[in-house]
mmCIF file of C-alpha atoms and ligand atoms in Angstrom:
data_model
loop_
_atom_site.group_PDB
_atom_site.id
_atom_site.type_symbol
_atom_site.label_atom_id
_atom_site.label_comp_id
_atom_site.label_asym_id
_atom_site.label_seq_id
_atom_site.Cartn_x
_atom_site.Cartn_y
_atom_site.Cartn_z
ATOM 1 C CA MET A 1 0.113 0.025 -0.051
ATOM 2 C CA ALA A 2 1.254 3.535 -0.811
ATOM 3 C CA GLU A 3 2.694 5.463 2.130
ATOM 4 C CA SER A 4 -0.026 8.141 1.794
ATOM 5 C CA ALA A 5 -2.751 5.693 1.849
ATOM 6 C CA VAL A 6 -1.384 4.253 5.041
ATOM 7 C CA GLN A 7 -1.038 7.518 6.414
ATOM 8 C CA SER A 8 -4.509 8.637 5.684
ATOM 9 C CA ARG A 9 -5.834 5.325 7.164
ATOM 10 C CA ASN A 10 -4.026 6.102 10.338
ATOM 11 C CA GLN A 11 -5.128 9.609 10.430
ATOM 12 C CA LYS A 12 -8.835 8.352 10.101
ATOM 13 C CA GLN A 13 -8.608 6.912 13.681
ATOM 14 C CA PHE A 14 -8.435 10.611 15.020
ATOM 15 C CA ILE A 15 -11.701 11.551 13.321
ATOM 16 C CA SER A 16 -14.948 11.925 15.618
ATOM 17 C CA SER A 17 -17.705 9.465 14.511
ATOM 18 C CA LYS A 18 -20.109 12.440 14.703
ATOM 19 C CA VAL A 19 -18.737 14.087 11.318
ATOM 20 C CA GLU A 20 -19.080 10.719 9.653
ATOM 21 C CA PHE A 21 -22.914 11.104 9.236
ATOM 22 C CA PHE A 22 -22.912 14.385 7.265
ATOM 23 C CA THR A 23 -20.990 16.071 4.379
ATOM 24 C CA GLU A 24 -19.896 19.686 4.089
ATOM 25 C CA SER A 25 -22.522 22.052 2.742
ATOM 26 C CA VAL A 26 -23.312 21.381 -0.835
ATOM 27 C CA ILE A 27 -24.736 25.012 -1.040
ATOM 28 C CA ARG A 28 -21.270 26.335 -0.091
ATOM 29 C CA GLU A 29 -19.476 23.873 -2.251
ATOM 30 C CA MET A 30 -21.468 25.009 -5.352
ATOM 31 C CA THR A 31 -20.141 28.394 -4.697
ATOM 32 C CA ARG A 32 -16.712 27.123 -5.023
ATOM 33 C CA GLN A 33 -17.648 25.358 -8.133
ATOM 34 C CA ALA A 34 -19.017 28.546 -9.538
ATOM 35 C CA TYR A 35 -15.686 30.273 -8.768
ATOM 36 C CA LEU A 36 -13.827 27.541 -10.387
ATOM 37 C CA HIS A 37 -15.750 27.457 -13.681
ATOM 38 C CA GLY A 38 -16.503 31.211 -13.955
ATOM 39 C CA ALA A 39 -20.067 30.438 -13.642
ATOM 40 C CA VAL A 40 -22.829 32.853 -12.833
ATOM 41 C CA ASN A 41 -23.475 31.974 -9.142
ATOM 42 C CA LEU A 42 -27.153 31.377 -8.323
ATOM 43 C CA SER A 43 -26.318 28.691 -5.860
ATOM 44 C CA GLN A 44 -25.528 30.069 -2.510
ATOM 45 C CA GLY A 45 -28.162 32.802 -1.199
ATOM 46 C CA TYR A 46 -26.162 35.895 -1.004
ATOM 47 C CA PRO A 47 -26.619 39.315 -2.920
ATOM 48 C CA ASP A 48 -24.061 40.399 -5.295
ATOM 49 C CA PHE A 49 -25.109 43.997 -4.881
ATOM 50 C CA PRO A 50 -23.923 46.398 -2.344
ATOM 51 C CA ALA A 51 -25.460 46.973 1.100
ATOM 52 C CA SER A 52 -26.851 50.502 1.831
ATOM 53 C CA ASP A 53 -24.147 53.247 2.249
ATOM 54 C CA GLU A 54 -25.575 54.180 5.475
ATOM 55 C CA ILE A 55 -24.813 50.973 7.374
ATOM 56 C CA LYS A 56 -21.505 50.522 5.665
ATOM 57 C CA ARG A 57 -20.495 53.934 6.823
ATOM 58 C CA ALA A 58 -21.787 52.968 10.423
ATOM 59 C CA ALA A 59 -19.438 49.936 10.311
ATOM 60 C CA GLN A 60 -16.514 51.972 9.234
ATOM 61 C CA ASP A 61 -17.359 54.647 11.945
ATOM 62 C CA ALA A 62 -17.655 51.824 14.595
ATOM 63 C CA ILE A 63 -14.068 50.730 13.847
ATOM 64 C CA ALA A 64 -12.609 54.292 13.637
ATOM 65 C CA LYS A 65 -14.352 54.868 17.089
ATOM 66 C CA ASP A 66 -12.372 51.907 18.510
ATOM 67 C CA ILE A 67 -15.505 49.555 19.081
ATOM 68 C CA ASN A 68 -12.876 46.782 18.484
ATOM 69 C CA GLN A 69 -12.899 44.763 21.653
ATOM 70 C CA TYR A 70 -15.262 42.009 22.570
ATOM 71 C CA ALA A 71 -18.918 43.173 23.014
ATOM 72 C CA ILE A 72 -20.745 41.673 25.888
ATOM 73 C CA THR A 73 -20.991 37.858 25.099
ATOM 74 C CA TRP A 74 -24.979 37.990 24.839
ATOM 75 C CA GLY A 75 -24.614 41.143 22.331
ATOM 76 C CA ALA A 76 -23.844 44.815 22.747
ATOM 77 C CA LYS A 77 -26.612 46.394 24.900
ATOM 78 C CA ASN A 78 -27.517 49.185 22.377
ATOM 79 C CA PHE A 79 -27.994 46.338 19.637
ATOM 80 C CA ARG A 80 -30.070 44.150 21.917
ATOM 81 C CA GLN A 81 -32.250 47.288 22.484
ATOM 82 C CA ALA A 82 -32.425 47.856 18.775
ATOM 83 C CA ILE A 83 -33.598 44.452 18.333
ATOM 84 C CA ALA A 84 -36.181 44.726 21.064
ATOM 85 C CA ALA A 85 -37.570 47.778 19.393
ATOM 86 C CA HIS A 86 -37.799 46.265 16.011
ATOM 87 C CA VAL A 87 -39.546 43.257 17.230
ATOM 88 C CA LYS A 88 -42.074 45.339 19.222
ATOM 89 C CA SER A 89 -42.813 47.689 16.096
ATOM 90 C CA LEU A 90 -43.008 44.754 13.764
ATOM 91 C CA HIS A 91 -44.951 41.961 15.814
ATOM 92 C CA GLY A 92 -45.905 43.815 19.121
ATOM 93 C CA LEU A 93 -43.965 41.622 21.358
ATOM 94 C CA ASP A 94 -42.393 43.233 24.390
ATOM 95 C CA LEU A 95 -38.945 41.928 25.059
ATOM 96 C CA ASP A 96 -36.380 42.068 27.843
ATOM 97 C CA PRO A 97 -33.164 42.730 26.058
ATOM 98 C CA ASP A 98 -31.304 41.563 28.939
ATOM 99 C CA ARG A 99 -32.808 38.213 29.245
ATOM 100 C CA GLU A 100 -34.392 37.245 26.208
ATOM 101 C CA ILE A 101 -32.257 38.269 23.355
ATOM 102 C CA THR A 102 -28.795 36.687 22.474
ATOM 103 C CA VAL A 103 -26.731 38.070 19.718
ATOM 104 C CA CYS A 104 -24.862 35.288 17.768
ATOM 105 C CA CYS A 105 -22.576 34.819 14.838
ATOM 106 C CA GLY A 106 -25.344 34.581 12.262
ATOM 107 C CA SER A 107 -28.576 32.836 12.513
ATOM 108 C CA THR A 108 -26.382 29.796 11.604
ATOM 109 C CA GLU A 109 -24.829 30.006 15.205
ATOM 110 C CA ALA A 110 -28.157 30.787 16.670
ATOM 111 C CA MET A 111 -29.768 27.739 15.402
ATOM 112 C CA ILE A 112 -27.077 25.329 16.474
ATOM 113 C CA SER A 113 -26.542 27.067 19.806
ATOM 114 C CA SER A 114 -30.301 26.716 20.467
ATOM 115 C CA LEU A 115 -30.442 23.073 19.458
ATOM 116 C CA LEU A 116 -27.315 22.284 21.569
ATOM 117 C CA GLY A 117 -29.006 24.191 24.526
ATOM 118 C CA VAL A 118 -32.224 22.339 24.407
ATOM 119 C CA CYS A 119 -31.607 18.834 23.068
ATOM 120 C CA ASN A 120 -30.749 15.560 24.731
ATOM 121 C CA PRO A 121 -29.733 12.293 23.169
ATOM 122 C CA GLY A 122 -32.706 10.574 22.101
ATOM 123 C CA ASP A 123 -34.788 13.785 21.668
ATOM 124 C CA GLU A 124 -36.728 14.109 18.364
ATOM 125 C CA VAL A 125 -36.752 17.302 16.239
ATOM 126 C CA ILE A 126 -39.448 17.815 13.493
ATOM 127 C CA ILE A 127 -38.110 19.285 10.393
ATOM 128 C CA PHE A 128 -40.348 20.206 7.316
ATOM 129 C CA GLU A 129 -38.645 19.008 4.146
ATOM 130 C CA PRO A 130 -37.323 20.235 1.763
ATOM 131 C CA PHE A 131 -35.371 21.914 4.230
ATOM 132 C CA TYR A 132 -32.305 24.150 4.556
ATOM 133 C CA GLU A 133 -29.237 22.033 4.564
ATOM 134 C CA ASN A 134 -28.008 23.207 8.139
ATOM 135 C CA TYR A 135 -30.892 21.812 9.957
ATOM 136 C CA GLY A 136 -29.906 18.167 9.454
ATOM 137 C CA PRO A 137 -26.395 18.470 10.811
ATOM 138 C CA ASP A 138 -27.434 20.808 13.405
ATOM 139 C CA ALA A 139 -30.101 18.388 14.804
ATOM 140 C CA PHE A 140 -27.629 15.484 14.657
ATOM 141 C CA LEU A 141 -24.659 17.405 16.380
ATOM 142 C CA SER A 142 -27.195 18.283 19.285
ATOM 143 C CA GLY A 143 -27.956 14.581 19.752
ATOM 144 C CA ALA A 144 -31.466 14.862 18.329
ATOM 145 C CA LYS A 145 -33.136 12.635 15.655
ATOM 146 C CA PRO A 146 -34.831 14.512 13.020
ATOM 147 C CA GLN A 147 -38.462 13.524 11.932
ATOM 148 C CA PHE A 148 -39.360 14.781 8.500
ATOM 149 C CA VAL A 149 -42.534 16.042 7.448
ATOM 150 C CA LYS A 150 -43.100 16.576 3.560
ATOM 151 C CA LEU A 151 -43.896 20.013 1.889
ATOM 152 C CA LEU A 152 -45.964 19.192 -1.141
ATOM 153 C CA PRO A 153 -45.271 21.294 -4.142
ATOM 154 C CA PRO A 154 -48.041 23.825 -5.297
ATOM 155 C CA ALA A 155 -50.867 22.491 -7.639
ATOM 156 C CA THR A 156 -51.095 25.784 -9.496
ATOM 157 C CA GLU A 157 -49.302 28.908 -9.858
ATOM 158 C CA LYS A 158 -51.507 30.820 -7.279
ATOM 159 C CA ASP A 159 -50.983 28.136 -4.632
ATOM 160 C CA ASP A 160 -48.361 27.712 -2.056
ATOM 161 C CA TRP A 161 -46.643 24.587 -0.888
ATOM 162 C CA THR A 162 -48.752 22.614 1.574
ATOM 163 C CA PHE A 163 -48.437 19.908 3.898
ATOM 164 C CA ASP A 164 -50.573 16.887 5.303
ATOM 165 C CA GLU A 165 -52.098 17.540 8.556
ATOM 166 C CA ARG A 166 -52.161 13.973 9.476
ATOM 167 C CA GLU A 167 -48.472 13.528 8.575
ATOM 168 C CA LEU A 168 -47.592 16.455 10.763
ATOM 169 C CA ARG A 169 -49.701 15.170 13.833
ATOM 170 C CA ALA A 170 -48.013 11.716 13.528
ATOM 171 C CA ALA A 171 -44.539 13.433 13.689
ATOM 172 C CA PHE A 172 -45.417 14.683 17.213
ATOM 173 C CA ARG A 173 -44.320 11.746 19.417
ATOM 174 C CA PRO A 174 -43.486 11.082 22.958
ATOM 175 C CA HIS A 175 -39.789 12.199 22.475
ATOM 176 C CA THR A 176 -40.283 15.209 20.329
ATOM 177 C CA LYS A 177 -38.485 18.192 21.773
ATOM 178 C CA ALA A 178 -38.925 20.730 19.236
ATOM 179 C CA ILE A 179 -40.107 21.639 15.670
ATOM 180 C CA ILE A 180 -37.954 23.713 13.333
ATOM 181 C CA LEU A 181 -39.877 25.998 11.251
ATOM 182 C CA ASN A 182 -38.570 28.280 8.514
ATOM 183 C CA THR A 183 -40.881 30.969 7.296
ATOM 184 C CA PRO A 184 -40.802 32.520 4.500
ATOM 185 C CA ASN A 185 -39.031 29.126 3.678
ATOM 186 C CA ASN A 186 -35.719 28.205 2.085
ATOM 187 C CA PRO A 187 -35.737 26.470 -0.470
ATOM 188 C CA THR A 188 -39.517 26.477 -1.296
ATOM 189 C CA GLY A 189 -40.498 30.131 -0.850
ATOM 190 C CA LYS A 190 -43.441 28.917 1.209
ATOM 191 C CA VAL A 191 -45.039 31.452 3.699
ATOM 192 C CA PHE A 192 -46.842 29.632 6.494
ATOM 193 C CA THR A 193 -50.466 31.053 6.823
ATOM 194 C CA ARG A 194 -51.881 32.029 10.286
ATOM 195 C CA ALA A 195 -54.117 28.880 10.009
ATOM 196 C CA GLU A 196 -51.161 26.611 9.382
ATOM 197 C CA LEU A 197 -49.104 28.167 12.301
ATOM 198 C CA GLU A 198 -52.072 27.967 14.598
ATOM 199 C CA LEU A 199 -52.384 24.178 13.987
ATOM 200 C CA ILE A 200 -48.625 23.950 14.561
ATOM 201 C CA ARG A 201 -49.117 25.813 17.789
ATOM 202 C CA ASP A 202 -52.131 23.662 19.029
ATOM 203 C CA LEU A 203 -49.717 20.593 18.175
ATOM 204 C CA CYS A 204 -46.884 22.232 20.238
ATOM 205 C CA VAL A 205 -49.086 23.016 23.199
ATOM 206 C CA GLU A 206 -50.780 19.413 23.129
ATOM 207 C CA PHE A 207 -47.504 17.503 22.797
ATOM 208 C CA ASN A 208 -45.426 20.201 25.017
ATOM 209 C CA VAL A 209 -42.920 20.849 22.119
ATOM 210 C CA LEU A 210 -40.776 23.815 21.604
ATOM 211 C CA ALA A 211 -40.838 25.896 18.240
ATOM 212 C CA ILE A 212 -37.727 26.737 16.684
ATOM 213 C CA THR A 213 -38.337 29.306 13.999
ATOM 214 C CA ASP A 214 -35.976 30.726 11.652
ATOM 215 C CA GLU A 215 -37.640 33.866 10.306
ATOM 216 C CA ILE A 216 -34.567 35.441 8.468
ATOM 217 C CA TYR A 217 -36.455 35.996 5.332
ATOM 218 C CA GLU A 218 -39.281 37.876 6.972
ATOM 219 C CA HIS A 219 -39.081 41.227 5.038
ATOM 220 C CA ILE A 220 -38.955 39.373 1.550
ATOM 221 C CA LEU A 221 -42.530 38.759 0.613
ATOM 222 C CA TYR A 222 -44.557 38.795 -2.501
ATOM 223 C CA ASP A 223 -48.092 39.293 -3.615
ATOM 224 C CA GLY A 224 -49.214 40.960 -0.553
ATOM 225 C CA THR A 225 -48.314 37.962 1.595
ATOM 226 C CA LYS A 226 -47.935 38.636 5.270
ATOM 227 C CA HIS A 227 -45.323 37.220 7.659
ATOM 228 C CA ILE A 228 -46.572 36.001 10.995
ATOM 229 C CA ALA A 229 -44.266 35.652 13.733
ATOM 230 C CA MET A 230 -44.692 32.224 15.690
ATOM 231 C CA ALA A 231 -43.951 33.933 18.855
ATOM 232 C CA SER A 232 -46.815 36.471 18.419
ATOM 233 C CA LEU A 233 -49.291 33.546 18.521
ATOM 234 C CA GLU A 234 -51.322 33.003 21.661
ATOM 235 C CA GLY A 235 -49.494 30.238 23.868
ATOM 236 C CA MET A 236 -46.258 30.626 21.884
ATOM 237 C CA ARG A 237 -44.277 33.216 23.526
ATOM 238 C CA GLU A 238 -43.085 30.812 26.232
ATOM 239 C CA ARG A 239 -42.169 28.006 23.928
ATOM 240 C CA THR A 240 -40.622 29.690 20.926
ATOM 241 C CA ILE A 241 -37.064 30.422 20.008
ATOM 242 C CA THR A 242 -37.073 32.923 17.090
ATOM 243 C CA ILE A 243 -34.011 33.233 15.028
ATOM 244 C CA ASN A 244 -32.992 36.153 12.755
ATOM 245 C CA SER A 245 -30.102 38.037 11.389
ATOM 246 C CA VAL A 246 -29.109 41.104 9.385
ATOM 247 C CA SER A 247 -27.578 38.985 6.683
ATOM 248 C CA LYS A 248 -30.617 38.726 4.250
ATOM 249 C CA THR A 249 -32.647 41.933 5.190
ATOM 250 C CA TYR A 250 -29.669 44.248 4.805
ATOM 251 C CA SER A 251 -27.613 42.177 2.340
ATOM 252 C CA VAL A 252 -24.439 41.655 4.550
ATOM 253 C CA THR A 253 -24.287 37.830 4.718
ATOM 254 C CA GLY A 254 -20.485 38.182 5.491
ATOM 255 C CA TRP A 255 -21.106 40.287 8.745
ATOM 256 C CA ARG A 256 -22.130 37.201 10.591
ATOM 257 C CA VAL A 257 -24.574 38.881 12.901
ATOM 258 C CA GLY A 258 -27.699 37.061 13.910
ATOM 259 C CA TRP A 259 -29.834 36.721 17.113
ATOM 260 C CA ALA A 260 -31.934 34.189 19.026
ATOM 261 C CA ILE A 261 -35.048 35.393 20.950
ATOM 262 C CA ALA A 262 -36.171 33.119 23.660
ATOM 263 C CA PRO A 263 -37.889 33.110 27.193
ATOM 264 C CA PRO A 264 -35.285 33.608 29.968
ATOM 265 C CA SER A 265 -34.743 30.225 31.061
ATOM 266 C CA ILE A 266 -34.139 28.896 27.299
ATOM 267 C CA SER A 267 -31.973 32.005 26.646
ATOM 268 C CA ASP A 268 -29.845 30.951 29.779
ATOM 269 C CA ALA A 269 -29.319 27.431 28.100
ATOM 270 C CA LEU A 270 -28.334 28.856 24.593
ATOM 271 C CA ARG A 271 -26.205 31.539 26.047
ATOM 272 C CA LYS A 272 -24.006 28.921 27.800
ATOM 273 C CA VAL A 273 -23.433 27.225 24.328
ATOM 274 C CA HIS A 274 -22.985 30.499 22.557
ATOM 275 C CA ASP A 275 -20.607 31.813 25.117
ATOM 276 C CA PHE A 276 -18.059 28.985 24.823
ATOM 277 C CA LEU A 277 -18.730 28.260 21.115
ATOM 278 C CA THR A 278 -18.100 31.816 19.846
ATOM 279 C CA VAL A 279 -17.738 34.373 22.769
ATOM 280 C CA GLY A 280 -19.525 36.891 20.633
ATOM 281 C CA ALA A 281 -20.290 38.182 17.317
ATOM 282 C CA PRO A 282 -18.031 41.003 15.720
ATOM 283 C CA ALA A 283 -18.414 44.210 17.886
ATOM 284 C CA PRO A 284 -18.286 46.948 15.337
ATOM 285 C CA LEU A 285 -20.731 45.071 13.101
ATOM 286 C CA GLN A 286 -23.082 44.718 15.875
ATOM 287 C CA GLU A 287 -22.863 48.488 16.201
ATOM 288 C CA ALA A 288 -23.489 49.075 12.554
ATOM 289 C CA SER A 289 -26.379 46.327 12.799
ATOM 290 C CA ALA A 290 -28.329 48.716 15.322
ATOM 291 C CA THR A 291 -28.008 51.463 12.765
ATOM 292 C CA ALA A 292 -29.563 48.936 10.169
ATOM 293 C CA LEU A 293 -32.482 47.939 12.551
ATOM 294 C CA ALA A 294 -33.322 51.759 12.720
ATOM 295 C CA LEU A 295 -33.683 52.369 9.121
ATOM 296 C CA PRO A 296 -37.224 53.881 8.046
ATOM 297 C CA HIS A 297 -40.059 51.641 6.868
ATOM 298 C CA SER A 298 -39.373 52.697 3.286
ATOM 299 C CA TYR A 299 -36.131 50.581 3.269
ATOM 300 C CA TYR A 300 -38.214 47.358 3.719
ATOM 301 C CA GLN A 301 -40.762 48.296 1.133
ATOM 302 C CA ASP A 302 -38.034 48.994 -1.329
ATOM 303 C CA LEU A 303 -36.186 45.621 -0.514
ATOM 304 C CA ALA A 304 -39.552 43.816 -1.129
ATOM 305 C CA GLU A 305 -40.054 45.717 -4.358
ATOM 306 C CA LYS A 306 -36.613 44.970 -5.782
ATOM 307 C CA TYR A 307 -37.036 41.302 -5.054
ATOM 308 C CA HIS A 308 -40.447 41.424 -6.767
ATOM 309 C CA GLU A 309 -38.757 42.743 -9.827
ATOM 310 C CA ARG A 310 -36.110 40.119 -9.746
ATOM 311 C CA ARG A 311 -38.727 37.440 -9.288
ATOM 312 C CA ARG A 312 -40.676 38.760 -12.184
ATOM 313 C CA ARG A 313 -37.841 38.794 -14.421
ATOM 314 C CA PHE A 314 -36.188 35.506 -13.557
ATOM 315 C CA ILE A 315 -39.054 32.894 -12.941
ATOM 316 C CA PRO A 316 -40.475 33.071 -16.580
ATOM 317 C CA VAL A 317 -36.957 32.557 -17.875
ATOM 318 C CA LEU A 318 -36.751 29.414 -15.979
ATOM 319 C CA ASN A 319 -40.102 28.002 -17.312
ATOM 320 C CA GLU A 320 -39.125 29.237 -21.004
ATOM 321 C CA VAL A 321 -35.942 27.061 -21.047
ATOM 322 C CA GLY A 322 -37.704 23.841 -19.924
ATOM 323 C CA PHE A 323 -37.736 23.978 -15.890
ATOM 324 C CA ARG A 324 -41.086 23.777 -14.115
ATOM 325 C CA CYS A 325 -41.490 26.189 -11.223
ATOM 326 C CA SER A 326 -44.120 28.457 -9.422
ATOM 327 C CA PRO A 327 -42.997 31.833 -8.241
ATOM 328 C CA PRO A 328 -42.301 31.638 -4.552
ATOM 329 C CA LYS A 329 -44.440 33.617 -1.981
ATOM 330 C CA GLY A 330 -41.692 34.669 -0.210
ATOM 331 C CA ALA A 331 -37.552 34.406 0.278
ATOM 332 C CA TYR A 332 -35.420 34.534 -2.848
ATOM 333 C CA TYR A 333 -35.197 30.948 -4.037
ATOM 334 C CA VAL A 334 -37.033 28.704 -6.378
ATOM 335 C CA MET A 335 -37.141 24.874 -6.556
ATOM 336 C CA ALA A 336 -37.272 23.955 -10.234
ATOM 337 C CA ASP A 337 -38.195 20.720 -11.690
ATOM 338 C CA ILE A 338 -35.481 19.366 -14.212
ATOM 339 C CA SER A 339 -37.384 16.220 -15.532
ATOM 340 C CA LYS A 340 -37.653 17.646 -19.029
ATOM 341 C CA PHE A 341 -33.733 17.612 -19.393
ATOM 342 C CA LYS A 342 -33.677 13.887 -18.825
ATOM 343 C CA PHE A 343 -30.516 13.629 -16.695
ATOM 344 C CA ALA A 344 -29.886 10.723 -14.342
ATOM 345 C CA ASP A 345 -30.099 13.003 -11.368
ATOM 346 C CA ASP A 346 -29.805 16.328 -9.927
ATOM 347 C CA VAL A 347 -26.187 16.301 -9.143
ATOM 348 C CA SER A 348 -25.152 15.333 -12.716
ATOM 349 C CA PHE A 349 -27.437 18.042 -13.919
ATOM 350 C CA ALA A 350 -25.903 20.818 -11.696
ATOM 351 C CA LYS A 351 -22.501 19.491 -12.767
ATOM 352 C CA TYR A 352 -23.448 20.056 -16.349
ATOM 353 C CA LEU A 353 -25.068 23.389 -15.546
ATOM 354 C CA VAL A 354 -22.040 24.867 -13.820
ATOM 355 C CA GLU A 355 -19.300 23.296 -16.085
ATOM 356 C CA LYS A 356 -20.912 23.559 -19.599
ATOM 357 C CA ILE A 357 -23.616 26.246 -19.376
ATOM 358 C CA GLY A 358 -21.934 28.476 -16.760
ATOM 359 C CA VAL A 359 -24.426 28.876 -13.948
ATOM 360 C CA ALA A 360 -24.314 27.456 -10.617
ATOM 361 C CA ALA A 361 -27.356 26.133 -8.840
ATOM 362 C CA VAL A 362 -27.809 23.692 -5.720
ATOM 363 C CA PRO A 363 -28.873 20.051 -6.508
ATOM 364 C CA GLY A 364 -32.206 19.479 -5.117
ATOM 365 C CA SER A 365 -31.123 16.318 -3.142
ATOM 366 C CA SER A 366 -29.225 18.743 -0.724
ATOM 367 C CA PHE A 367 -32.629 19.618 0.673
ATOM 368 C CA TYR A 368 -33.858 16.191 1.382
ATOM 369 C CA HIS A 369 -32.846 13.220 3.711
ATOM 370 C CA ASN A 370 -33.420 10.829 1.277
ATOM 371 C CA PRO A 371 -31.495 12.071 -1.946
ATOM 372 C CA LYS A 372 -33.913 10.420 -4.314
ATOM 373 C CA ASP A 373 -36.796 12.934 -3.393
ATOM 374 C CA GLY A 374 -34.715 15.651 -4.701
ATOM 375 C CA MET A 375 -33.405 14.023 -7.716
ATOM 376 C CA GLN A 376 -35.287 15.735 -10.184
ATOM 377 C CA GLN A 377 -35.050 19.447 -8.949
ATOM 378 C CA VAL A 378 -32.341 22.190 -8.472
ATOM 379 C CA ARG A 379 -32.683 25.364 -6.405
ATOM 380 C CA PHE A 380 -31.883 28.716 -8.017
ATOM 381 C CA ALA A 381 -31.069 31.816 -5.645
ATOM 382 C CA PHE A 382 -32.149 35.149 -7.498
ATOM 383 C CA CYS A 383 -30.981 37.610 -4.920
ATOM 384 C CA LYS A 384 -28.607 39.057 -7.711
ATOM 385 C CA LYS A 385 -28.305 42.095 -9.761
ATOM 386 C CA LEU A 386 -30.432 42.324 -12.554
ATOM 387 C CA GLU A 387 -27.475 42.256 -15.053
ATOM 388 C CA THR A 388 -26.394 39.024 -13.174
ATOM 389 C CA LEU A 389 -29.871 37.497 -13.851
ATOM 390 C CA ASP A 390 -29.873 38.591 -17.292
ATOM 391 C CA GLU A 391 -26.488 36.921 -17.991
ATOM 392 C CA ALA A 392 -27.806 33.828 -16.303
ATOM 393 C CA ALA A 393 -30.859 33.981 -18.605
ATOM 394 C CA LYS A 394 -28.624 34.151 -21.652
ATOM 395 C CA ARG A 395 -26.551 31.374 -20.674
ATOM 396 C CA LEU A 396 -29.623 29.038 -19.462
ATOM 397 C CA LYS A 397 -30.994 29.526 -23.004
ATOM 398 C CA LYS A 398 -28.272 27.355 -24.456
ATOM 399 C CA LEU A 399 -30.170 24.413 -22.630
ATOM 400 C CA ASN A 400 -32.810 24.655 -25.294
HETATM 401 N N1 LIG B 1 -28.939 30.668 3.261
HETATM 402 C C1 LIG B 1 -28.139 30.619 2.307
HETATM 403 C C2 LIG B 1 -28.498 29.634 1.267
HETATM 404 O O1 LIG B 1 -29.322 28.872 1.370
HETATM 405 C C3 LIG B 1 -26.628 30.337 2.585
HETATM 406 C C4 LIG B 1 -26.416 30.688 3.885
HETATM 407 C C5 LIG B 1 -24.999 30.162 4.188
HETATM 408 O O2 LIG B 1 -24.337 29.645 3.454
HETATM 409 N N2 LIG B 1 -24.627 30.206 5.216
HETATM 410 O O3 LIG B 1 -27.861 29.483 0.098
#
């Protein structure tokens, strides 16, 4: 056996069995592939247009003013106060910034700190699928077993994704600790209705289950759809962890500033994990994020309108070139059916797309626990400049 093979076999003994059960993120791998092949990157969901000058200046000022040392581990006080004021104005909830808000390194860290803070080995966590990739490894690393509930594609353009009430009820079992909810949803664009949230609320109360809701796309909504915060429903405030971040709303995904809102005892638990995992999110960027949260109402209207224009421009292109998809109700992704292209699977299609067509998308299987379920889908992110989308359209037309 070659020496390098022996070395690699010997090194394997040092690896934790925990990491054998999942791969690195395919979403982030596709961004690397896009760079490698010079493709238009519609895989990872980050904007390629600039953030507002006002908040960029706030970040520069914070560094110049020497806000360069650790913030309080739960988050800078003025930023937590700004989050409380923002949530009050949007959802009418009165939060105690000292006991109920924890600033984390992005919603990514908020989610895993939450799960590590509440789950014991043997607990089960309900996840709607298709689901944002991170939730699978997050549940696994926290010792919990995911229970998946299917989201079913819309029947017509006007409809949204749905789920079967009986399937959801059956997923609530004696060991269920939490349900992870992402609304507006990545990757489907589904925006859960009040009736659906109330149904989930009733099940959470009946089975004594926690809701962990990722509401990072709350401002990206189409066709007059409204976002309802789970914690604002009667009976849910005391059993909800709400996760959010500045990444998507203010187009600053690289800042890594997010937060978790939870009742004091649950906040205490996730704060312990957060403290030892990361100590805190970047201090000057928390300062700038406080400025972001104070932007006027018109900022959010403008954001939604800009995304509306992108959706209007891009979804018809996909359908014209042979994908099948409906316009999402929220967020900035679309799951597109690829069966017309007659590829063996989503991975070989995504490879062809990035290497030969010059557009990066995410293979659908990345969003399902059973890869077969996503075999005829890919996900596109359309949070890009109009000219980027036009260039992607030009390239995608080569599929015809
Ligand atoms: N939410 C983004 C996506 O789904 C990516 C987030 C990330 O890579 N951390 O593409």
